[in-house]
Amino acid sequence: MTAKQTWDSHSYQRDTGFVAKYGEDVLSWLKPQSGERILDLGCGDGVLTKQIMSSDALVVGVDASESFVISARASGINAHVVDAHALEFDSEFDAVFSNAALHWMLEPEKVVEGVKRALKPGGRFVAEFGGFGNVAAVTTAMKAVGVQMDGDLSLASPWFFPTVNQYAGILTDHGFRVDDITSFYRPTVLPNGMRSWLQVMRAPFFEQYGTRADEAYEKVEAALIPTLCDNNGQWIADYVRLRFAARLM
Ligand code: BEZ
């Protein structure tokens, strides 16, 4: 049993391919230009990175997961395994972009410090990730089952979901001007259901139960049916997004 989140790029694409689809919206905040150097922070398997590249920007993708970086490279992306808390780029990017990744990075000050170092003066930082209250029903159900099954509750919600004020404060403390920042509720259809979402996003919580993992999955699903599953059996997750565009002053 490991408490560490691991990624398999194939199941990620199969069960959560919608992540990149929704991310297309925040690309309209980035507005990549031909010839710009852009860092995609937490590029995953690179589906959105490719879209940025289609604007003829020169894109570097970084991700902590080797499986993702292998997939991204296979699709022609200049991608590298890098811990976002220890970025070593120095004044070389016109923009840093990130979609659905910053909530996995639990020391945001270190991340924003590295983004600041990576940007040229006047460079932009544009991102979308989980905001305060994101997947609250899902994490509450996991914690309730964790109590019932005497588990480690800290495995239920290892994410950083800040409020707008909290994240704007971190940006301004690091010398950014926040041009736009917003948080919004975005109910998100899970095409392959809740079980596969839980398996991709939060396996460590269930793996702690060993041979009783299936029982834990069933209990969490049962607790969520009244709020997140419609009459046709379609699961809809309670996503809250935080989106911002900031500029290094
Ligand atoms: C999200 O994109 O909001 C998210 C992804 C995985 C776990 C939790 C939240």
Coordinates of N, CA and C and ligand atoms in Angstrom, one line a residue:
M1 N 0.8 -1.2 0.0 CA 0.0 0.0 0.0 C 0.9 1.3 0.0
T2 N 0.6 2.2 -0.9 CA 1.3 3.5 -0.9 C 0.3 4.6 -0.8
A3 N 0.7 5.7 0.0 CA -0.2 6.8 0.1 C 0.0 7.8 -1.0
K4 N 1.0 7.5 -1.9 CA 1.4 8.4 -3.0 C 0.5 8.2 -4.2
Q5 N 0.1 9.3 -4.7 CA -0.7 9.3 -5.9 C 0.2 8.9 -7.1
T6 N -0.3 7.9 -7.9 CA 0.5 7.6 -9.1 C -0.5 7.7 -10.3
W7 N 0.1 7.9 -11.5 CA -0.7 8.1 -12.7 C -0.4 7.1 -13.7
D8 N -1.5 6.7 -14.4 CA -1.3 5.8 -15.5 C -2.0 6.6 -16.7
S9 N -1.2 7.0 -17.6 CA -1.7 8.0 -18.6 C -2.8 7.4 -19.4
H10 N -2.9 6.0 -19.6 CA -4.0 5.4 -20.4 C -5.3 5.5 -19.7
S11 N -5.3 5.1 -18.4 CA -6.6 5.2 -17.6 C -7.0 6.7 -17.4
Y12 N -6.0 7.6 -17.3 CA -6.3 9.0 -17.1 C -7.1 9.5 -18.3
Q13 N -6.5 9.2 -19.5 CA -7.2 9.6 -20.7 C -8.6 9.0 -20.9
R14 N -8.7 7.7 -20.6 CA -9.9 7.0 -20.8 C -11.0 7.5 -19.8
D15 N -10.6 7.7 -18.5 CA -11.7 8.0 -17.5 C -11.8 9.5 -17.2
T16 N -10.8 10.3 -17.5 CA -10.9 11.7 -17.2 C -10.4 12.6 -18.3
G17 N -10.7 12.1 -19.6 CA -10.3 12.9 -20.8 C -11.0 14.3 -20.8
F18 N -12.1 14.4 -20.1 CA -12.8 15.7 -20.0 C -12.0 16.8 -19.4
V19 N -10.9 16.5 -18.7 CA -10.1 17.5 -18.0 C -9.5 18.4 -19.1
A20 N -9.0 17.8 -20.1 CA -8.4 18.7 -21.2 C -9.5 19.4 -21.9
K21 N -10.6 18.7 -22.2 CA -11.7 19.4 -22.9 C -12.1 20.7 -22.2
Y22 N -12.4 20.6 -20.9 CA -12.8 21.8 -20.2 C -11.7 22.8 -20.1
G23 N -10.4 22.3 -20.2 CA -9.3 23.2 -20.1 C -9.2 24.1 -21.3
E24 N -9.9 23.8 -22.4 CA -9.8 24.6 -23.6 C -10.3 26.0 -23.3
D25 N -11.2 26.1 -22.4 CA -11.7 27.4 -22.1 C -10.7 28.4 -21.5
V26 N -9.8 27.9 -20.6 CA -8.8 28.8 -20.0 C -7.7 29.1 -21.0
L27 N -7.6 28.4 -22.1 CA -6.6 28.7 -23.1 C -7.0 30.1 -23.7
S28 N -8.3 30.4 -23.7 CA -8.7 31.7 -24.3 C -8.2 32.9 -23.3
W29 N -7.9 32.5 -22.1 CA -7.3 33.6 -21.2 C -5.8 33.7 -21.5
L30 N -5.2 32.6 -21.9 CA -3.7 32.6 -22.2 C -3.4 33.4 -23.5
K31 N -4.2 33.2 -24.5 CA -3.9 33.8 -25.8 C -2.5 33.6 -26.3
P32 N -2.0 32.4 -26.5 CA -0.7 32.2 -26.9 C -0.4 32.8 -28.3
Q33 N 0.8 33.4 -28.4 CA 1.2 34.0 -29.6 C 2.3 33.3 -30.3
S34 N 2.4 33.4 -31.6 CA 3.4 32.7 -32.4 C 4.8 33.2 -31.8
G35 N 5.7 32.3 -31.6 CA 7.1 32.6 -31.2 C 7.3 32.8 -29.7
E36 N 6.2 32.9 -29.0 CA 6.3 33.0 -27.5 C 6.9 31.7 -26.9
R37 N 7.6 31.9 -25.8 CA 8.1 30.7 -25.1 C 7.1 30.5 -23.9
I38 N 6.5 29.3 -23.9 CA 5.5 29.1 -22.8 C 5.8 27.8 -22.1
L39 N 5.7 27.9 -20.8 CA 5.9 26.7 -19.9 C 4.5 26.2 -19.5
D40 N 4.2 24.9 -19.8 CA 3.0 24.2 -19.3 C 3.3 23.4 -18.1
L41 N 2.8 24.0 -16.9 CA 3.2 23.4 -15.6 C 2.2 22.4 -15.2
G42 N 2.6 21.1 -15.1 CA 1.7 20.0 -14.9 C 1.0 19.7 -16.1
C43 N 1.8 19.4 -17.2 CA 1.3 19.2 -18.5 C 0.5 17.9 -18.7
G44 N 0.6 17.0 -17.8 CA -0.1 15.7 -17.9 C 0.3 15.0 -19.2
D45 N -0.7 14.5 -19.9 CA -0.3 13.7 -21.1 C -0.2 14.7 -22.3
G46 N -0.4 16.0 -22.1 CA 0.0 16.9 -23.1 C -1.1 17.3 -24.1
V47 N -2.4 16.9 -23.8 CA -3.4 17.2 -24.8 C -3.6 18.8 -25.0
L48 N -3.6 19.5 -23.9 CA -3.7 21.0 -24.0 C -2.3 21.6 -24.5
T49 N -1.2 21.0 -24.1 CA 0.1 21.5 -24.5 C 0.1 21.5 -26.1
K50 N -0.4 20.4 -26.7 CA -0.4 20.4 -28.2 C -1.3 21.5 -28.7
Q51 N -2.3 21.9 -28.0 CA -3.2 23.0 -28.5 C -2.4 24.3 -28.4
I52 N -1.6 24.5 -27.4 CA -0.8 25.7 -27.3 C 0.2 25.7 -28.4
M53 N 0.8 24.6 -28.7 CA 1.8 24.5 -29.7 C 1.2 24.8 -31.1
S54 N -0.1 24.6 -31.2 CA -0.7 24.9 -32.6 C -0.7 26.4 -32.9
S55 N -0.5 27.2 -31.8 CA -0.4 28.7 -32.1 C 1.0 29.1 -32.5
D56 N 1.9 28.1 -32.7 CA 3.3 28.3 -33.1 C 4.1 28.9 -31.9
A57 N 3.6 28.8 -30.7 CA 4.4 29.1 -29.5 C 5.4 28.0 -29.3
L58 N 6.5 28.3 -28.6 CA 7.5 27.3 -28.3 C 7.2 26.8 -26.9
V59 N 6.8 25.6 -26.8 CA 6.2 25.1 -25.5 C 7.1 24.1 -24.8
V60 N 7.3 24.2 -23.5 CA 8.0 23.2 -22.7 C 6.9 22.7 -21.7
G61 N 6.8 21.4 -21.6 CA 5.9 20.8 -20.7 C 6.6 20.2 -19.5
V62 N 6.2 20.4 -18.3 CA 6.8 19.7 -17.2 C 5.7 19.0 -16.3
D63 N 6.0 17.9 -15.8 CA 5.1 17.1 -14.9 C 5.9 16.2 -14.0
A64 N 5.3 16.0 -12.8 CA 6.0 15.2 -11.8 C 5.9 13.7 -12.2
S65 N 5.0 13.4 -13.1 CA 4.7 11.9 -13.4 C 5.5 11.5 -14.6
E66 N 6.3 10.5 -14.5 CA 7.0 9.9 -15.6 C 6.1 9.4 -16.7
S67 N 5.0 8.7 -16.2 CA 4.1 8.1 -17.2 C 3.5 9.2 -18.1
F68 N 3.1 10.3 -17.5 CA 2.6 11.4 -18.3 C 3.6 12.0 -19.2
V69 N 4.8 12.1 -18.7 CA 5.9 12.7 -19.6 C 6.2 11.8 -20.8
I70 N 6.2 10.5 -20.5 CA 6.4 9.6 -21.6 C 5.4 9.7 -22.7
S71 N 4.1 9.8 -22.3 CA 3.0 10.0 -23.2 C 3.1 11.3 -24.0
A72 N 3.4 12.4 -23.2 CA 3.6 13.7 -23.8 C 4.7 13.7 -24.9
R73 N 5.8 13.1 -24.5 CA 6.9 13.0 -25.5 C 6.5 12.3 -26.7
A74 N 5.7 11.2 -26.5 CA 5.3 10.4 -27.7 C 4.5 11.2 -28.6
S75 N 3.8 12.2 -28.1 CA 3.0 13.0 -29.1 C 3.8 14.3 -29.5
G76 N 5.1 14.2 -29.3 CA 6.0 15.3 -29.9 C 6.2 16.5 -29.1
I77 N 5.9 16.4 -27.8 CA 6.1 17.5 -26.9 C 7.5 17.5 -26.2
N78 N 8.0 18.7 -26.1 CA 9.3 18.8 -25.3 C 8.9 18.8 -23.8
A79 N 8.9 17.6 -23.3 CA 8.4 17.4 -21.9 C 9.4 16.8 -21.0
H80 N 9.3 17.2 -19.7 CA 10.4 16.8 -18.7 C 9.7 16.4 -17.4
V81 N 10.3 15.5 -16.7 CA 9.9 15.2 -15.3 C 10.5 16.2 -14.4
V82 N 9.7 17.0 -13.8 CA 10.1 18.1 -12.9 C 9.2 18.2 -11.7
D83 N 9.7 18.5 -10.6 CA 8.9 18.8 -9.4 C 8.6 20.3 -9.4
A84 N 7.3 20.6 -9.5 CA 6.9 22.0 -9.7 C 7.3 22.9 -8.5
H85 N 7.6 22.2 -7.3 CA 8.1 23.0 -6.2 C 9.5 23.4 -6.3
A86 N 10.2 22.9 -7.3 CA 11.6 23.2 -7.4 C 12.0 23.5 -8.9
L87 N 11.3 24.5 -9.4 CA 11.5 24.9 -10.8 C 12.9 25.6 -10.9
E88 N 13.6 25.3 -12.0 CA 15.0 25.9 -12.0 C 15.1 26.8 -13.2
F89 N 14.0 27.1 -13.9 CA 14.1 28.0 -15.1 C 14.3 29.4 -14.6
D90 N 15.0 30.1 -15.5 CA 15.4 31.5 -15.1 C 15.1 32.5 -16.1
S91 N 14.1 33.3 -15.9 CA 13.7 34.4 -16.8 C 13.7 34.0 -18.3
E92 N 13.0 32.8 -18.6 CA 13.0 32.4 -19.9 C 11.7 32.2 -20.6
F93 N 10.6 32.4 -19.9 CA 9.3 32.2 -20.5 C 8.5 33.5 -20.6
D94 N 7.7 33.6 -21.7 CA 6.8 34.8 -21.8 C 5.5 34.5 -21.0
A95 N 5.2 33.2 -20.8 CA 4.0 32.9 -20.0 C 4.2 31.5 -19.4
V96 N 3.5 31.3 -18.2 CA 3.4 30.0 -17.6 C 1.9 29.7 -17.6
F97 N 1.6 28.5 -18.0 CA 0.2 28.1 -18.1 C 0.0 26.8 -17.3
S98 N -1.2 26.6 -16.6 CA -1.4 25.4 -15.9 C -2.9 25.1 -15.9
N99 N -3.2 23.8 -16.2 CA -4.6 23.4 -16.1 C -4.8 22.2 -15.2
A100 N -5.7 22.3 -14.2 CA -6.0 21.1 -13.4 C -4.8 20.4 -12.8
A101 N -3.8 21.3 -12.3 CA -2.6 20.7 -11.7 C -2.2 21.4 -10.4
L102 N -2.5 22.7 -10.3 CA -2.0 23.4 -9.1 C -2.6 22.8 -7.8
H103 N -3.7 22.2 -7.9 CA -4.3 21.6 -6.6 C -3.5 20.4 -6.1
W104 N -2.7 19.8 -6.9 CA -1.8 18.7 -6.5 C -0.6 19.2 -5.8
M105 N -0.3 20.5 -5.9 CA 1.0 21.1 -5.4 C 0.7 21.7 -4.1
L106 N 1.2 21.1 -3.0 CA 0.7 21.4 -1.7 C 1.5 22.5 -1.0
E107 N 2.6 23.0 -1.7 CA 3.3 24.2 -1.1 C 3.3 25.3 -2.2
P108 N 2.1 25.9 -2.3 CA 1.9 26.9 -3.4 C 2.9 28.0 -3.4
E109 N 3.4 28.5 -2.2 CA 4.4 29.6 -2.3 C 5.7 29.2 -3.0
K110 N 6.1 27.9 -2.8 CA 7.3 27.5 -3.5 C 7.0 27.4 -5.1
V111 N 5.8 27.0 -5.4 CA 5.5 26.9 -6.8 C 5.4 28.3 -7.5
V112 N 4.8 29.2 -6.8 CA 4.6 30.5 -7.4 C 6.0 31.2 -7.4
E113 N 6.9 31.0 -6.4 CA 8.2 31.5 -6.4 C 9.0 31.0 -7.7
G114 N 8.8 29.7 -8.0 CA 9.5 29.1 -9.2 C 8.9 29.7 -10.5
V115 N 7.6 29.9 -10.5 CA 7.0 30.5 -11.7 C 7.5 31.9 -11.9
K116 N 7.6 32.6 -10.8 CA 8.1 34.0 -10.9 C 9.5 34.0 -11.5
R117 N 10.4 33.1 -11.0 CA 11.8 33.0 -11.5 C 11.8 32.6 -13.0
A118 N 10.8 31.7 -13.4 CA 10.8 31.2 -14.7 C 10.4 32.3 -15.8
L119 N 9.7 33.3 -15.3 CA 9.1 34.2 -16.3 C 10.1 35.4 -16.6
K120 N 9.9 35.9 -17.8 CA 10.6 37.2 -18.1 C 9.8 38.3 -17.4
P121 N 10.5 39.4 -17.2 CA 9.7 40.6 -16.6 C 8.5 40.8 -17.5
G122 N 7.3 41.1 -16.8 CA 6.1 41.3 -17.6 C 5.4 40.0 -18.0
G123 N 6.0 38.9 -17.7 CA 5.4 37.6 -18.2 C 4.1 37.3 -17.5
R124 N 3.3 36.4 -18.1 CA 2.0 36.2 -17.6 C 1.9 34.7 -17.0
F125 N 1.1 34.6 -16.0 CA 0.8 33.3 -15.3 C -0.7 33.2 -15.4
V126 N -1.1 32.1 -16.2 CA -2.6 31.9 -16.4 C -2.9 30.5 -16.0
A127 N -3.9 30.3 -15.2 CA -4.1 28.9 -14.8 C -5.6 28.7 -14.3
E128 N -5.9 27.4 -14.3 CA -7.2 27.0 -13.8 C -7.0 25.7 -13.0
F129 N -7.6 25.6 -11.8 CA -7.5 24.4 -11.0 C -8.6 24.4 -10.0
G130 N -8.6 23.4 -9.1 CA -9.7 23.3 -8.1 C -9.7 24.4 -7.1
G131 N -10.9 25.0 -7.0 CA -11.1 26.1 -6.0 C -11.7 25.6 -4.7
F132 N -11.8 26.5 -3.7 CA -12.4 26.2 -2.4 C -13.8 25.5 -2.6
G133 N -13.9 24.4 -2.0 CA -15.2 23.6 -2.1 C -15.2 22.6 -3.2
N134 N -14.1 22.5 -3.9 CA -14.1 21.5 -5.0 C -14.3 20.1 -4.5
V135 N -15.0 19.3 -5.2 CA -15.4 18.0 -4.9 C -15.7 17.7 -3.4
A136 N -16.4 18.7 -2.8 CA -16.7 18.7 -1.4 C -17.5 17.5 -1.0
A137 N -18.5 17.2 -1.8 CA -19.4 16.0 -1.5 C -18.6 14.7 -1.6
V138 N -17.7 14.6 -2.6 CA -16.9 13.4 -2.7 C -16.0 13.2 -1.6
T139 N -15.3 14.3 -1.1 CA -14.4 14.1 0.0 C -15.1 13.9 1.3
T140 N -16.3 14.5 1.4 CA -17.1 14.3 2.7 C -17.5 12.8 2.7
A141 N -17.9 12.2 1.6 CA -18.3 10.8 1.6 C -17.1 9.9 1.9
M142 N -16.0 10.2 1.4 CA -14.8 9.4 1.7 C -14.4 9.5 3.1
K143 N -14.6 10.7 3.7 CA -14.2 10.8 5.1 C -15.2 10.1 6.0
A144 N -16.5 10.1 5.6 CA -17.5 9.4 6.4 C -17.2 7.9 6.4
V145 N -16.9 7.4 5.2 CA -16.6 6.0 5.1 C -15.3 5.7 5.8
G146 N -14.3 6.6 5.8 CA -13.1 6.5 6.5 C -13.3 6.3 8.0
V147 N -14.3 7.1 8.5 CA -14.6 7.0 9.9 C -15.2 5.6 10.2
Q148 N -16.2 5.2 9.4 CA -16.9 3.9 9.5 C -15.9 2.8 9.5
M149 N -14.9 2.9 8.6 CA -14.0 1.7 8.3 C -12.7 1.9 9.0
D150 N -12.6 2.9 9.9 CA -11.4 3.1 10.7 C -10.2 3.3 9.9
G151 N -10.3 4.2 8.9 CA -9.1 4.4 8.0 C -8.4 5.7 8.3
D152 N -7.4 6.0 7.5 CA -6.7 7.3 7.6 C -7.4 8.3 6.8
L153 N -8.0 9.3 7.5 CA -8.8 10.3 6.8 C -8.0 11.3 5.9
S154 N -6.7 11.4 6.3 CA -5.9 12.4 5.5 C -5.8 11.9 4.1
L155 N -6.0 10.6 3.8 CA -5.9 10.1 2.4 C -7.1 10.5 1.6
A156 N -8.1 11.1 2.2 CA -9.4 11.4 1.5 C -9.3 12.7 0.7
S157 N -8.4 13.6 1.2 CA -8.4 14.9 0.5 C -7.0 15.6 0.6
P158 N -6.1 15.1 -0.3 CA -4.8 15.6 -0.2 C -4.5 16.8 -1.0
W159 N -5.5 17.6 -1.3 CA -5.4 18.7 -2.3 C -5.4 20.1 -1.7
F160 N -5.0 21.0 -2.5 CA -5.0 22.4 -2.2 C -6.1 23.1 -3.0
F161 N -7.2 23.5 -2.3 CA -8.3 24.1 -3.0 C -8.5 25.5 -2.4
P162 N -7.8 26.5 -2.8 CA -7.9 27.8 -2.1 C -9.1 28.6 -2.5
T163 N -9.4 29.6 -1.7 CA -10.3 30.6 -2.1 C -9.6 31.6 -3.0
V164 N -10.5 32.4 -3.7 CA -9.9 33.5 -4.6 C -9.0 34.4 -3.8
N165 N -9.5 34.8 -2.6 CA -8.6 35.8 -1.8 C -7.3 35.2 -1.4
Q166 N -7.4 33.9 -1.0 CA -6.1 33.3 -0.6 C -5.1 33.2 -1.7
Y167 N -5.6 32.8 -2.9 CA -4.6 32.6 -4.0 C -4.2 34.0 -4.6
A168 N -5.1 34.9 -4.6 CA -4.7 36.3 -5.1 C -3.6 36.8 -4.1
G169 N -3.7 36.5 -2.8 CA -2.7 37.0 -1.9 C -1.4 36.4 -2.2
I170 N -1.4 35.1 -2.5 CA -0.1 34.4 -2.8 C 0.6 35.1 -4.0
L171 N -0.3 35.3 -5.0 CA 0.3 35.9 -6.3 C 0.8 37.3 -6.0
T172 N 0.1 38.2 -5.3 CA 0.5 39.5 -5.1 C 1.8 39.5 -4.2
D173 N 1.8 38.6 -3.2 CA 3.0 38.6 -2.3 C 4.2 38.2 -3.1
H174 N 4.1 37.6 -4.3 CA 5.2 37.2 -5.1 C 5.4 38.2 -6.3
G175 N 4.8 39.3 -6.2 CA 5.1 40.3 -7.2 C 4.3 40.3 -8.5
F176 N 3.2 39.6 -8.4 CA 2.3 39.5 -9.6 C 1.2 40.6 -9.4
R177 N 0.7 41.1 -10.5 CA -0.5 41.9 -10.6 C -1.6 40.9 -11.1
V178 N -2.7 40.8 -10.3 CA -3.7 39.9 -10.7 C -4.7 40.7 -11.6
D179 N -4.8 40.3 -12.9 CA -5.7 41.0 -13.8 C -7.1 40.5 -13.7
D180 N -7.2 39.2 -13.5 CA -8.5 38.6 -13.4 C -8.4 37.3 -12.5
I181 N -9.4 37.1 -11.7 CA -9.4 35.9 -10.9 C -10.9 35.6 -10.5
T182 N -11.3 34.4 -10.7 CA -12.7 34.1 -10.4 C -12.8 32.6 -10.0
S183 N -13.9 32.3 -9.3 CA -14.2 31.0 -8.9 C -15.6 30.7 -9.3
F184 N -15.8 29.5 -9.8 CA -17.2 29.2 -10.3 C -17.5 27.7 -10.1
Y185 N -18.7 27.4 -9.9 CA -19.2 26.0 -9.8 C -19.3 25.4 -11.2
R186 N -18.7 24.3 -11.4 CA -18.8 23.6 -12.8 C -19.1 22.2 -12.6
P187 N -20.4 21.8 -12.5 CA -20.8 20.4 -12.4 C -20.2 19.7 -13.6
T188 N -19.6 18.6 -13.4 CA -18.8 17.9 -14.4 C -19.2 16.5 -14.6
V189 N -19.7 16.2 -15.8 CA -20.1 14.8 -16.1 C -18.9 13.9 -16.1
L190 N -19.1 12.8 -15.4 CA -18.0 11.7 -15.4 C -18.5 10.6 -16.3
P191 N -18.0 10.6 -17.5 CA -18.5 9.7 -18.6 C -18.4 8.3 -18.2
N192 N -17.4 7.9 -17.4 CA -17.3 6.5 -17.0 C -17.6 6.2 -15.5
G193 N -18.3 7.2 -15.0 CA -18.9 6.9 -13.6 C -18.0 7.4 -12.5
M194 N -18.5 7.3 -11.3 CA -17.8 7.7 -10.1 C -16.6 6.8 -9.7
R195 N -16.9 5.5 -9.9 CA -15.9 4.5 -9.5 C -14.6 4.7 -10.2
S196 N -14.7 4.9 -11.6 CA -13.4 5.1 -12.3 C -12.7 6.4 -12.0
W197 N -13.6 7.5 -11.7 CA -12.9 8.7 -11.2 C -12.2 8.5 -9.9
L198 N -12.8 7.8 -9.0 CA -12.1 7.6 -7.7 C -10.9 6.8 -7.9
Q199 N -10.9 5.8 -8.8 CA -9.8 4.9 -9.0 C -8.6 5.7 -9.6
V200 N -8.9 6.6 -10.5 CA -7.8 7.4 -11.1 C -7.3 8.5 -10.1
M201 N -8.2 9.2 -9.5 CA -7.8 10.4 -8.7 C -7.5 10.1 -7.2
R202 N -8.0 9.0 -6.7 CA -7.8 8.8 -5.2 C -7.6 7.4 -4.8
A203 N -6.9 6.6 -5.6 CA -6.7 5.2 -5.3 C -6.1 5.0 -3.9
P204 N -5.2 5.9 -3.4 CA -4.5 5.6 -2.1 C -5.5 5.5 -1.0
F205 N -6.6 6.3 -1.1 CA -7.6 6.2 0.0 C -8.2 4.8 0.1
F206 N -8.5 4.2 -1.0 CA -9.1 2.9 -1.1 C -8.1 1.7 -0.9
E207 N -6.9 1.9 -1.4 CA -5.9 0.9 -1.2 C -5.5 0.6 0.2
Q208 N -5.8 1.6 1.1 CA -5.5 1.4 2.5 C -6.3 0.2 3.1
Y209 N -7.4 -0.1 2.4 CA -8.2 -1.2 3.0 C -7.9 -2.5 2.4
G210 N -6.9 -2.6 1.5 CA -6.4 -3.9 1.0 C -7.6 -4.7 0.4
T211 N -7.9 -5.9 0.9 CA -8.9 -6.7 0.3 C -10.3 -6.2 0.5
R212 N -10.4 -5.1 1.4 CA -11.8 -4.5 1.6 C -11.9 -3.2 0.7
A213 N -11.0 -3.0 -0.2 CA -11.1 -1.8 -1.0 C -12.4 -1.7 -1.8
D214 N -12.9 -2.8 -2.3 CA -14.2 -2.8 -3.1 C -15.4 -2.4 -2.1
E215 N -15.3 -2.8 -0.9 CA -16.4 -2.4 0.0 C -16.3 -0.9 0.3
A216 N -15.1 -0.4 0.4 CA -15.0 1.1 0.6 C -15.5 1.8 -0.7
Y217 N -15.2 1.4 -1.9 CA -15.7 2.0 -3.1 C -17.2 2.0 -3.1
E218 N -17.8 0.8 -2.7 CA -19.3 0.7 -2.8 C -19.9 1.6 -1.8
K219 N -19.3 1.8 -0.6 CA -19.9 2.6 0.4 C -19.8 4.1 0.0
V220 N -18.7 4.5 -0.6 CA -18.6 5.9 -1.1 C -19.6 6.2 -2.2
E221 N -19.7 5.3 -3.1 CA -20.7 5.4 -4.2 C -22.1 5.5 -3.7
A222 N -22.4 4.6 -2.7 CA -23.8 4.6 -2.2 C -24.1 6.0 -1.5
A223 N -23.1 6.5 -0.8 CA -23.3 7.8 -0.1 C -23.5 8.9 -1.1
L224 N -23.0 8.8 -2.3 CA -23.0 9.9 -3.2 C -24.2 9.9 -4.2
I225 N -24.8 8.7 -4.3 CA -25.9 8.6 -5.3 C -27.0 9.7 -5.1
P226 N -27.4 10.0 -3.9 CA -28.5 11.0 -3.8 C -28.1 12.4 -4.3
T227 N -26.8 12.7 -4.2 CA -26.4 14.1 -4.6 C -25.8 14.2 -6.0
L228 N -25.0 13.1 -6.4 CA -24.2 13.3 -7.6 C -24.6 12.3 -8.8
C229 N -25.6 11.5 -8.6 CA -26.0 10.6 -9.7 C -27.5 10.9 -10.1
D230 N -27.7 11.2 -11.4 CA -29.0 11.6 -11.8 C -29.9 10.3 -12.0
N231 N -31.1 10.6 -12.4 CA -32.1 9.4 -12.6 C -31.7 8.5 -13.7
N232 N -30.8 8.9 -14.6 CA -30.4 8.1 -15.7 C -29.1 7.3 -15.4
G233 N -28.7 7.5 -14.1 CA -27.4 6.8 -13.7 C -26.2 7.6 -14.1
Q234 N -26.4 8.8 -14.6 CA -25.2 9.7 -15.0 C -24.6 10.3 -13.7
W235 N -23.3 10.1 -13.6 CA -22.6 10.8 -12.4 C -22.1 12.2 -12.8
I236 N -22.3 13.1 -11.9 CA -21.9 14.5 -12.2 C -21.1 15.0 -10.9
A237 N -19.8 15.2 -11.1 CA -19.0 15.6 -9.9 C -19.2 17.1 -9.6
D238 N -19.0 17.4 -8.4 CA -19.2 18.8 -7.9 C -17.9 19.6 -7.9
Y239 N -17.5 19.9 -9.2 CA -16.3 20.7 -9.4 C -16.5 22.2 -9.1
V240 N -15.5 22.8 -8.5 CA -15.4 24.2 -8.4 C -14.1 24.6 -9.0
R241 N -14.1 25.5 -9.9 CA -12.8 26.0 -10.5 C -12.4 27.3 -10.0
L242 N -11.1 27.5 -9.9 CA -10.5 28.8 -9.7 C -9.6 29.1 -10.9
R243 N -9.9 30.2 -11.5 CA -9.2 30.6 -12.7 C -8.6 32.0 -12.6
F244 N -7.4 32.2 -13.1 CA -6.8 33.5 -12.9 C -5.8 33.8 -14.1
A245 N -5.7 35.1 -14.3 CA -4.6 35.6 -15.2 C -3.8 36.7 -14.4
A246 N -2.5 36.5 -14.3 CA -1.7 37.5 -13.5 C -0.5 37.8 -14.3
R247 N 0.1 38.9 -14.0 CA 1.3 39.4 -14.8 C 2.4 39.8 -13.8
L248 N 3.6 39.4 -14.1 CA 4.8 39.7 -13.2 C 5.1 41.1 -13.4
M249 N 5.2 41.9 -12.3 CA 5.4 43.3 -12.4 C 6.9 43.6 -12.3
Ligands
BEZ1 C1 -9.9 18.7 -10.2 O1 -9.5 18.7 -11.4 O2 -10.6 19.5 -9.7 C2 -9.6 17.5 -9.4 C3 -8.9 16.5 -9.9 C4 -8.6 15.4 -9.1 C5 -8.9 15.4 -7.8 C6 -9.5 16.4 -7.3 C7 -9.9 17.5 -8.1

